[in-house]
Short mmCIF file of C-alpha atoms and ligand atoms in Angstrom, two decimals:
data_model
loop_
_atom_site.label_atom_id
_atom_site.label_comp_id
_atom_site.label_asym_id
_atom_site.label_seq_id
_atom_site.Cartn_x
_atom_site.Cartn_y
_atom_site.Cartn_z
CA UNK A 28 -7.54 -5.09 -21.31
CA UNK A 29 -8.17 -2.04 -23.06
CA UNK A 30 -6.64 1.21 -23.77
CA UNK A 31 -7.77 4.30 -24.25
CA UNK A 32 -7.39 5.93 -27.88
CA UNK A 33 -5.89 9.39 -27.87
CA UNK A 34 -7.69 12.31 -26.69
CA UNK A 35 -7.66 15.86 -27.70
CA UNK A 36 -8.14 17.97 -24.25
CA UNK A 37 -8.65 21.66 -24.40
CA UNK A 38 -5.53 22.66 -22.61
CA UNK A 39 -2.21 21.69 -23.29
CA UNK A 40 -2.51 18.25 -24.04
CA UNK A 41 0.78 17.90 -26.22
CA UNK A 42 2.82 19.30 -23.11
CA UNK A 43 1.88 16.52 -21.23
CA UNK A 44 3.86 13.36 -20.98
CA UNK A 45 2.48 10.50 -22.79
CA UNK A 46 1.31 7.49 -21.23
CA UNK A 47 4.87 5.51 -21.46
CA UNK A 48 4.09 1.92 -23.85
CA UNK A 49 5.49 0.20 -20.92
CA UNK A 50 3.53 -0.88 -17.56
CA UNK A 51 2.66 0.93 -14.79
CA UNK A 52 1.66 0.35 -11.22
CA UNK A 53 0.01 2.21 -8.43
CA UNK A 54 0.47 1.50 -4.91
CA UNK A 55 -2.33 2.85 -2.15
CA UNK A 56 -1.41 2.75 1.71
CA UNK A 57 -3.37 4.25 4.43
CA UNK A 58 -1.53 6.56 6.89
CA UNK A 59 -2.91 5.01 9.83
CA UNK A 60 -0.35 3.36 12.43
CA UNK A 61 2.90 3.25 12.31
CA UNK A 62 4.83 1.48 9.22
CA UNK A 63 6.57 -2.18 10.57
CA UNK A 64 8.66 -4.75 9.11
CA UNK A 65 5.63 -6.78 7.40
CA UNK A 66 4.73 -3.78 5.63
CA UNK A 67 8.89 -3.08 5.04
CA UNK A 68 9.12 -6.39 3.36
CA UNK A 69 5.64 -7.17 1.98
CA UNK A 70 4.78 -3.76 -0.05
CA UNK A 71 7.80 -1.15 0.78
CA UNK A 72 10.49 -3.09 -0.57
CA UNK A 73 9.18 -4.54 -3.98
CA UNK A 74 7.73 -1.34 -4.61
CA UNK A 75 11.23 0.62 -4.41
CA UNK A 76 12.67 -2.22 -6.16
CA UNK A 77 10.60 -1.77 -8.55
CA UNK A 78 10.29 2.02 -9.35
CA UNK A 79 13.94 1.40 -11.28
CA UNK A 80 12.06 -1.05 -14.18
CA UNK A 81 8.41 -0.38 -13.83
CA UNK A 82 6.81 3.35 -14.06
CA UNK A 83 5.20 3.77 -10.37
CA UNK A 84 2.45 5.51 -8.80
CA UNK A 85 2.65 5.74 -4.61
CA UNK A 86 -0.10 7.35 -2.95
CA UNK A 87 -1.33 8.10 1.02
CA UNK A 88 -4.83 7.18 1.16
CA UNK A 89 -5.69 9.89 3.72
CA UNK A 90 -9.68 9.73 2.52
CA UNK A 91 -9.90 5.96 3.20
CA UNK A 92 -8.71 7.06 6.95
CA UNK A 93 -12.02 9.09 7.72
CA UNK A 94 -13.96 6.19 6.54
CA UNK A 95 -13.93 5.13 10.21
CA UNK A 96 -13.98 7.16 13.54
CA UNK A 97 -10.56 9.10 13.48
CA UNK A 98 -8.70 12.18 14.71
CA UNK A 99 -7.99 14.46 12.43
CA UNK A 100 -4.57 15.83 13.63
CA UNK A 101 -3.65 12.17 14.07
CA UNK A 102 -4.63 11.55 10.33
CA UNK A 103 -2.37 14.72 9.17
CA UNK A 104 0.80 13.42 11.31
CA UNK A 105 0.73 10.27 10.07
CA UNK A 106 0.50 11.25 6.74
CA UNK A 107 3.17 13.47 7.12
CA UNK A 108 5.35 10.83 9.20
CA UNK A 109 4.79 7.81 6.60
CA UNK A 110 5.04 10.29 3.86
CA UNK A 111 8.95 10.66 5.53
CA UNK A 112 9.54 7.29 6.40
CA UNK A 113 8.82 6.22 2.90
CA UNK A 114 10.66 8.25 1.59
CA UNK A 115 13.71 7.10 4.51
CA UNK A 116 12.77 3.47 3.02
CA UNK A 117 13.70 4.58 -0.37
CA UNK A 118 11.30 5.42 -2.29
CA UNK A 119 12.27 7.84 -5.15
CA UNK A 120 10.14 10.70 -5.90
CA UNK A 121 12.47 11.47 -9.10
CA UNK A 122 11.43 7.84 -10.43
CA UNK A 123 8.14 7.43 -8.52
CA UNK A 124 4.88 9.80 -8.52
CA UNK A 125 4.81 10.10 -5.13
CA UNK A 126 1.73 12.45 -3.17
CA UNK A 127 -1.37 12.34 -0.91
CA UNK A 128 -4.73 11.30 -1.99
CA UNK A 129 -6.81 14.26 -1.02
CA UNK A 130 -3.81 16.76 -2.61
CA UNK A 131 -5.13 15.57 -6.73
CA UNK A 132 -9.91 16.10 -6.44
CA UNK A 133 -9.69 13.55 -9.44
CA UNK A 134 -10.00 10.96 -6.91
CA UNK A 135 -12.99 12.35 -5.11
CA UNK A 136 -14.71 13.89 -8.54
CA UNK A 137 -13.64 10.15 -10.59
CA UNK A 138 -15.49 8.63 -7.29
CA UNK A 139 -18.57 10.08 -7.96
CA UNK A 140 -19.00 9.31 -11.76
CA UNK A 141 -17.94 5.53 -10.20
CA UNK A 142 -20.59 5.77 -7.67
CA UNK A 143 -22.81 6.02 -10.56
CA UNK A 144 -21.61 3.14 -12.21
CA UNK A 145 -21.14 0.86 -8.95
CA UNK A 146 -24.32 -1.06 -7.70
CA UNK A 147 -25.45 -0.57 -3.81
CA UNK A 148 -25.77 -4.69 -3.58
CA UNK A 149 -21.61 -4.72 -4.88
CA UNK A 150 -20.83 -2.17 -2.07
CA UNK A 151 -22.73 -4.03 0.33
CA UNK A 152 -21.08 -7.02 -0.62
CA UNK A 153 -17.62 -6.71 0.27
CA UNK A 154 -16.20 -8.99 2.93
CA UNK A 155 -14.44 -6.28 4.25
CA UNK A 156 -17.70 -3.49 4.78
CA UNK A 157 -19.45 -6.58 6.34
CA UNK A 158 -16.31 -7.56 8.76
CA UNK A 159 -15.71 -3.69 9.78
CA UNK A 160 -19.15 -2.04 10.10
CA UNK A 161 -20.18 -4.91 12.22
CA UNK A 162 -18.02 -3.85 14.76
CA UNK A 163 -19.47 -0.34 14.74
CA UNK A 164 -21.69 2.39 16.11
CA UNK A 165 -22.38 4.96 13.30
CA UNK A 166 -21.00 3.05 10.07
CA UNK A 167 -20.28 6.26 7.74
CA UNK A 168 -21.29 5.77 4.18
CA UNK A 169 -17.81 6.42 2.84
CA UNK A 170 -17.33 2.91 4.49
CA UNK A 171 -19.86 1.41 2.22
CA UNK A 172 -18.33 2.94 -0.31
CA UNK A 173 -14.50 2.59 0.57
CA UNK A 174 -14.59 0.32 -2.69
CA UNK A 175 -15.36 2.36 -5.16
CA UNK A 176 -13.24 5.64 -3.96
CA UNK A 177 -10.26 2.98 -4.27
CA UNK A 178 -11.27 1.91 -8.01
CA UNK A 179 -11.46 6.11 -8.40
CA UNK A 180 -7.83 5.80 -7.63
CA UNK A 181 -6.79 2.89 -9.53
CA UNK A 182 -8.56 3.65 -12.70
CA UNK A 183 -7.87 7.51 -12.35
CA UNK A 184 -3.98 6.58 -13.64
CA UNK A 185 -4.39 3.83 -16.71
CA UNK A 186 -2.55 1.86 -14.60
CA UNK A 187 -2.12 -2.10 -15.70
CA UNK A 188 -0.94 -3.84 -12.29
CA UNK A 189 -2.37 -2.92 -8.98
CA UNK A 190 -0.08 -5.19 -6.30
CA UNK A 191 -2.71 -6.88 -3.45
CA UNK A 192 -2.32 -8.59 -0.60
CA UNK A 193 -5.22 -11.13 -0.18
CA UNK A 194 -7.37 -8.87 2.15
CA UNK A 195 -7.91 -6.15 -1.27
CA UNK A 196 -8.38 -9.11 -3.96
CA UNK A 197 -12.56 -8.40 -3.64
CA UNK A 198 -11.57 -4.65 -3.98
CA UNK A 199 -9.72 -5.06 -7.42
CA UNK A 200 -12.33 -7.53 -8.62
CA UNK A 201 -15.14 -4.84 -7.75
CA UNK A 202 -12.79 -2.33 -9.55
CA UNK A 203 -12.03 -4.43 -12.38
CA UNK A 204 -16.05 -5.02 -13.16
CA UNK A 205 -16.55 -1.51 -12.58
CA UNK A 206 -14.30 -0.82 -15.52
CA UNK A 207 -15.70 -3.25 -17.27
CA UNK A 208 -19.42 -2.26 -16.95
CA UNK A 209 -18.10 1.49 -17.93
CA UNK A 210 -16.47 0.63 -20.78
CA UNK A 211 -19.52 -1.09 -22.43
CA UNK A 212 -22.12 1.07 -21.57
CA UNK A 213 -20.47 4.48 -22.53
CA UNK A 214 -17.27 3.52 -24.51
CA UNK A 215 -13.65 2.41 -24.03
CA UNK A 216 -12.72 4.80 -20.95
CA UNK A 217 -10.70 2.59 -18.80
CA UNK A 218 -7.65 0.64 -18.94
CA UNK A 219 -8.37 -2.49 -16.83
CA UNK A 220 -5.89 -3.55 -14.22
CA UNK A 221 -4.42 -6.64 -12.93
CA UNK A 222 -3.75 -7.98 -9.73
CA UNK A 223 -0.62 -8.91 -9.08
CA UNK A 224 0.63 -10.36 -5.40
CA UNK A 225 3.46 -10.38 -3.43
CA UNK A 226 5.95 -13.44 -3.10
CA UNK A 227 4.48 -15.49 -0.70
CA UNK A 228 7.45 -15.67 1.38
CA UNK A 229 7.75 -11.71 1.73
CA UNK A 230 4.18 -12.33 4.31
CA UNK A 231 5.62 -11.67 7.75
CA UNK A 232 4.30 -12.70 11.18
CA UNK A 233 3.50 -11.47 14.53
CA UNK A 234 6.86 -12.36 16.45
CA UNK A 235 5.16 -13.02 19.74
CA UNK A 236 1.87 -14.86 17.71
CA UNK A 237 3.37 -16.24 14.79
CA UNK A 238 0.10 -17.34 13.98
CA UNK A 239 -0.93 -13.67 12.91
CA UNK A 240 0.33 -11.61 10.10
CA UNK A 241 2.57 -8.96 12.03
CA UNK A 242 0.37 -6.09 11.46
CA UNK A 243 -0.73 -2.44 13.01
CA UNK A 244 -3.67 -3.40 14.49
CA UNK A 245 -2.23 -6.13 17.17
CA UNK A 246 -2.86 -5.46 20.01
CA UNK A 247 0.47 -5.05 21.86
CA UNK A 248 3.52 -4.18 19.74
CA UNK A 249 5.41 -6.97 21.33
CA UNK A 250 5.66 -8.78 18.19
CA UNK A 251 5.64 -6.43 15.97
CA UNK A 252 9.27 -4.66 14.59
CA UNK A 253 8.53 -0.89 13.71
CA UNK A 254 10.51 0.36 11.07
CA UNK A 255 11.85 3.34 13.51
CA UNK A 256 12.19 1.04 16.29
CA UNK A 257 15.63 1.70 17.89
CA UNK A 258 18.47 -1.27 17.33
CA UNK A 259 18.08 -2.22 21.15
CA UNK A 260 14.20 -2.67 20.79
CA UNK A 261 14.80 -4.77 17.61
CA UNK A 262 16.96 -6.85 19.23
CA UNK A 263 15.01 -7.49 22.33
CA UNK A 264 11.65 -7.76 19.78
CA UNK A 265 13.16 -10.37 18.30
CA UNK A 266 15.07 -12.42 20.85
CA UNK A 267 11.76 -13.07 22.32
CA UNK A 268 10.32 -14.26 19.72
CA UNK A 269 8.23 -17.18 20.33
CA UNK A 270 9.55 -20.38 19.09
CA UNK A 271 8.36 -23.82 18.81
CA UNK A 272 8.31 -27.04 21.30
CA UNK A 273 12.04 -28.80 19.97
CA UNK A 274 15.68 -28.05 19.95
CA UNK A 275 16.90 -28.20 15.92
CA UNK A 276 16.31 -25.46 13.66
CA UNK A 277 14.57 -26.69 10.30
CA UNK A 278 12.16 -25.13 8.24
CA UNK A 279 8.33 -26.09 8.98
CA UNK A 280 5.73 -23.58 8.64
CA UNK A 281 3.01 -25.66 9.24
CA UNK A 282 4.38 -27.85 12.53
CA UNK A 283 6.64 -24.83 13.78
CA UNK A 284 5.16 -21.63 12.57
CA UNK A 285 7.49 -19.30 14.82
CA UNK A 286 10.57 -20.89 13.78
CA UNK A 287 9.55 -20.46 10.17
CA UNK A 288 9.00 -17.09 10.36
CA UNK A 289 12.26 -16.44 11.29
CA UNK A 290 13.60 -17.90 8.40
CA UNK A 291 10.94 -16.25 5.95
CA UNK A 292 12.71 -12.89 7.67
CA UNK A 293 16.34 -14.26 7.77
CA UNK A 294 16.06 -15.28 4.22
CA UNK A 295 14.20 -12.09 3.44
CA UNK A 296 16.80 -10.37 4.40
CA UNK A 297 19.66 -11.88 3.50
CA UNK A 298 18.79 -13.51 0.14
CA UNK A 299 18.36 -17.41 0.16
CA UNK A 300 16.15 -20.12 1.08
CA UNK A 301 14.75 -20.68 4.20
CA UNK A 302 15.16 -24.43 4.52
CA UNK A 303 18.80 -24.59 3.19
CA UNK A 304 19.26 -21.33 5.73
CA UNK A 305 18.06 -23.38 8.55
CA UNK A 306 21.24 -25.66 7.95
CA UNK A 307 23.42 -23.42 9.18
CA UNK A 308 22.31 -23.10 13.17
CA UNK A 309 22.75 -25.16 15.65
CA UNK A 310 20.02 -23.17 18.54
CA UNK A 311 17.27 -21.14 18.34
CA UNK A 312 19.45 -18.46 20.41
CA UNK A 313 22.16 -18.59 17.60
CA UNK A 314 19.03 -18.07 14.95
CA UNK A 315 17.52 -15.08 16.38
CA UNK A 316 20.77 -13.45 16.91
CA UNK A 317 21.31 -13.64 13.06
CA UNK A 318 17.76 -12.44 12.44
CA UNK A 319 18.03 -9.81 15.21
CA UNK A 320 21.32 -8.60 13.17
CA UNK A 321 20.05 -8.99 10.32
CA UNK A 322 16.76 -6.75 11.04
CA UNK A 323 19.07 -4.31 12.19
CA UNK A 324 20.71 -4.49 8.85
CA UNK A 325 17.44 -3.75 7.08
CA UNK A 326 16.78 -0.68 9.19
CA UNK A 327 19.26 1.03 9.98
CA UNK A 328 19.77 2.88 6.82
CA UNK A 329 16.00 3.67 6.75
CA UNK A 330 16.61 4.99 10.67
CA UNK A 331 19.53 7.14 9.52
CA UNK A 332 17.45 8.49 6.37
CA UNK A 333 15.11 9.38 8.35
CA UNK A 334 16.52 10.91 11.10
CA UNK A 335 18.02 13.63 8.21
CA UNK A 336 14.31 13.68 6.23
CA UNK A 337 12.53 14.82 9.91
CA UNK A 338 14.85 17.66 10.32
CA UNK A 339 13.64 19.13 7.46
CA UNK A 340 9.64 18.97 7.05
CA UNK A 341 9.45 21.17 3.86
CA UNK A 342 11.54 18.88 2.25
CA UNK A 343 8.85 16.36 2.81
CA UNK A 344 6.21 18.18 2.02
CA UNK A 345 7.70 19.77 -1.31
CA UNK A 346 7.86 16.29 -2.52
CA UNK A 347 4.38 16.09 -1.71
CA UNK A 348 3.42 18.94 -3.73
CA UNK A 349 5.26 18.14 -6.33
CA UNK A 350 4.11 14.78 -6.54
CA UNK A 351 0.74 16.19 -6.36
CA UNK A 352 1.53 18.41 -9.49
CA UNK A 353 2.29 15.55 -11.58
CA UNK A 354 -0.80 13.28 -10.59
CA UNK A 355 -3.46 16.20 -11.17
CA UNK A 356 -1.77 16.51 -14.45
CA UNK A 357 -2.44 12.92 -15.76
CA UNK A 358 -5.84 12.44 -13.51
CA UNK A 359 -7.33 15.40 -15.39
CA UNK A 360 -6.89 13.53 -18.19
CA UNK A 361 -8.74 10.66 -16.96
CA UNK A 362 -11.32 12.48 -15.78
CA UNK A 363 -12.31 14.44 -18.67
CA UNK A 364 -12.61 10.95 -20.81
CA UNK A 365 -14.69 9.71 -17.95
CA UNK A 366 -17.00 13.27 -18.01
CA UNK A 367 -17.76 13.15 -21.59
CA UNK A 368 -18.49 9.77 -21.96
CA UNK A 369 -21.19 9.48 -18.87
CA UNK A 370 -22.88 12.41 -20.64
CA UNK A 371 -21.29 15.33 -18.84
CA UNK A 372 -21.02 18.47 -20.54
CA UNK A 373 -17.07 19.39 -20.64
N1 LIG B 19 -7.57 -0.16 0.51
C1 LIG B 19 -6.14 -0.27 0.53
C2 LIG B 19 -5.69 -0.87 1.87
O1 LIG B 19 -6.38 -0.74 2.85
C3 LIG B 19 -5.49 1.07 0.35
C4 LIG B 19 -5.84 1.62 -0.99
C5 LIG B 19 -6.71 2.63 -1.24
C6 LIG B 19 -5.32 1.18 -2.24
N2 LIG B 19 -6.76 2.87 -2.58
C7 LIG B 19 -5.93 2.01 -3.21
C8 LIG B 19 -4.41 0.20 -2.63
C9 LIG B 19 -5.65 1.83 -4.56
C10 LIG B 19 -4.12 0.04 -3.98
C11 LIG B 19 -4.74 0.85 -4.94
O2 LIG B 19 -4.63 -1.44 1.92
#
């Protein structure tokens, strides 16, 4: 890994605050559909956990939502609405920098000096271009390039830990050589991050196909526990839950995937494992009654948090801005290493 040595920028640099010795971490989600438990427990919560011990970056990746056909007042309320319920969820905009993508042009102007670093065969590459533009009419080229807008963001913050679920590993690894490459042809420019991934047993399934990660794109919502769902659609979410063939309740992922992902959620949760957890029922009914109650314990404070965040939509959006502030701030810096050493004049 490398870090940069210190820079002398033309305005101001001694007000700004210096990189902190400690490690820092940026988290990108895209404001399409609507946040759910899986994304509550698999990115949400370990990233408000760890705002109090690790210095974090949180960002709404509203450019990676035009990469595909879209809408554009959907994109702007849904960046507004998981901009509040993230906020509802806890994160901290006092601990965490905390804004929208397309708010702080370092990430489209640190793109382009990337594009020039990034090969056409990498892009091309990528499971996840070939997977999606298979499927479609008019592939845009921001698709193709998806990839190297997100190592833009990444390496735009000298950030050392980049947390991935398994679907982004390729992405980091394309960011990660990308770094690498600049680095040696025009000088040390770039820290280079690390993956780092989520406790396996924070990966949450489809309630009513347990053999899919619960996830936006299903195809009913049947399965899947919004974070803003109301306690009575929890409840009735999860009570029909499908459940293995048998009558005990132990802990087998493999053999009885739906009863084991109501213990990953129970234990999730509640704290504990979810073998010894399994112990204590005697039915399925009695199970999903403690998960359905304990669901409910997860969101209701998010519900409530929310329900006082929406009534007041500056708030929101002042948190934005100011978010926005601080992330120009440190991208310029970025940026203007990255311009003089690919031969810009600056
Ligand atoms: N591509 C990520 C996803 O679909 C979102 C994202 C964009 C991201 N830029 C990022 C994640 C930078 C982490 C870091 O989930």
């Amino acid at each position: 890994m490398t870090t940069s040595a210190p820079l002398t920028v033309p305005t101001a640099a001694a007000a700004r605050p210096q990189p902190s010795p400690g490690v820092r971490r940026i988290t990108g989600l895209q404001p399409t559909g609507r946040l759910h438990l899986g994304n509550l427990l698999g990115a949400i919560r370990p990233t408000v956990a760890a705002q109090y011990r690790t210095e974090t970056i949180v960002f709404l990746a509203d450019l990676h939502a035009l990469t595909v056909a879209h809408q554009p007042n959907e994109v702007r309320a849904n960046t507004l609405a998981q901009a509040t319920t993230l906020l509802a969820a806890g994160l901290d905009p006092d601990r965490t920098t905390f804004y929208v993508q397309s708010q702080v042009p370092q990430h489209t102007e640190l793109h382009y000096l990337l594009e020039c670093t990034a090969g056409y065969g990498e892009a091309h590459r990528m499971i996840q271009f070939r997977e999606k533009s298979a499927t479609q009419q008019n592939v845009r080229l921001s698709l193709l390039s998806y990839p190297v807008l997100m190592a833009a963001d990444i390496l735009l913050h000298d950030v050392h830990e980049v947390p991935v679920g398994a679907d982004q590993g390729q992405h980091l690894e394309l960011t990660r050589t990308v770094a690498q490459r600049f680095n040696t042809r025009y000088g040390d420019t770039f820290v280079v991050p690390r993956a780092v991934h989520p406790a396996v047993s924070a990966r949450v399934m489809d309630l009513a196909d347990p053999t899919r990660k619960m996830g936006k794109s299903a195809e009913s919502d049947a399965g899947v526990v919004l974070l803003l769902d109301p306690p009575e659609v929890v409840r009735r979410k999860v009570m029909r839950a499908v459940t293995d063939p048998g009558r005990t309740v132990d802990y087998d992922p493999q053999a009885r995937p739906g009863l084991a992902n109501l213990l990953d959620i129970l234990a999730a949760a509640v704290g504990g494992d979810p073998a010894v957890l399994a112990a204590d029922y005697r039915s399925y009914a009695q199970l999903k009654a403690a998960v359905a109650e304990a669901v409910d314990g997860l969101l209701r404070p998010v519900r409530l948090r929310h329900t006082e965040l929406a009534r007041d939509p500056g708030y929101v959006r002042r948190v934005l801005a100011e978010g926005a502030d601080r992330a120009r701030e440190s991208a310029a810096d970025t940026v203007y290493r990255a311009r003089r050493a690919i031969g810009l004049l600056t």
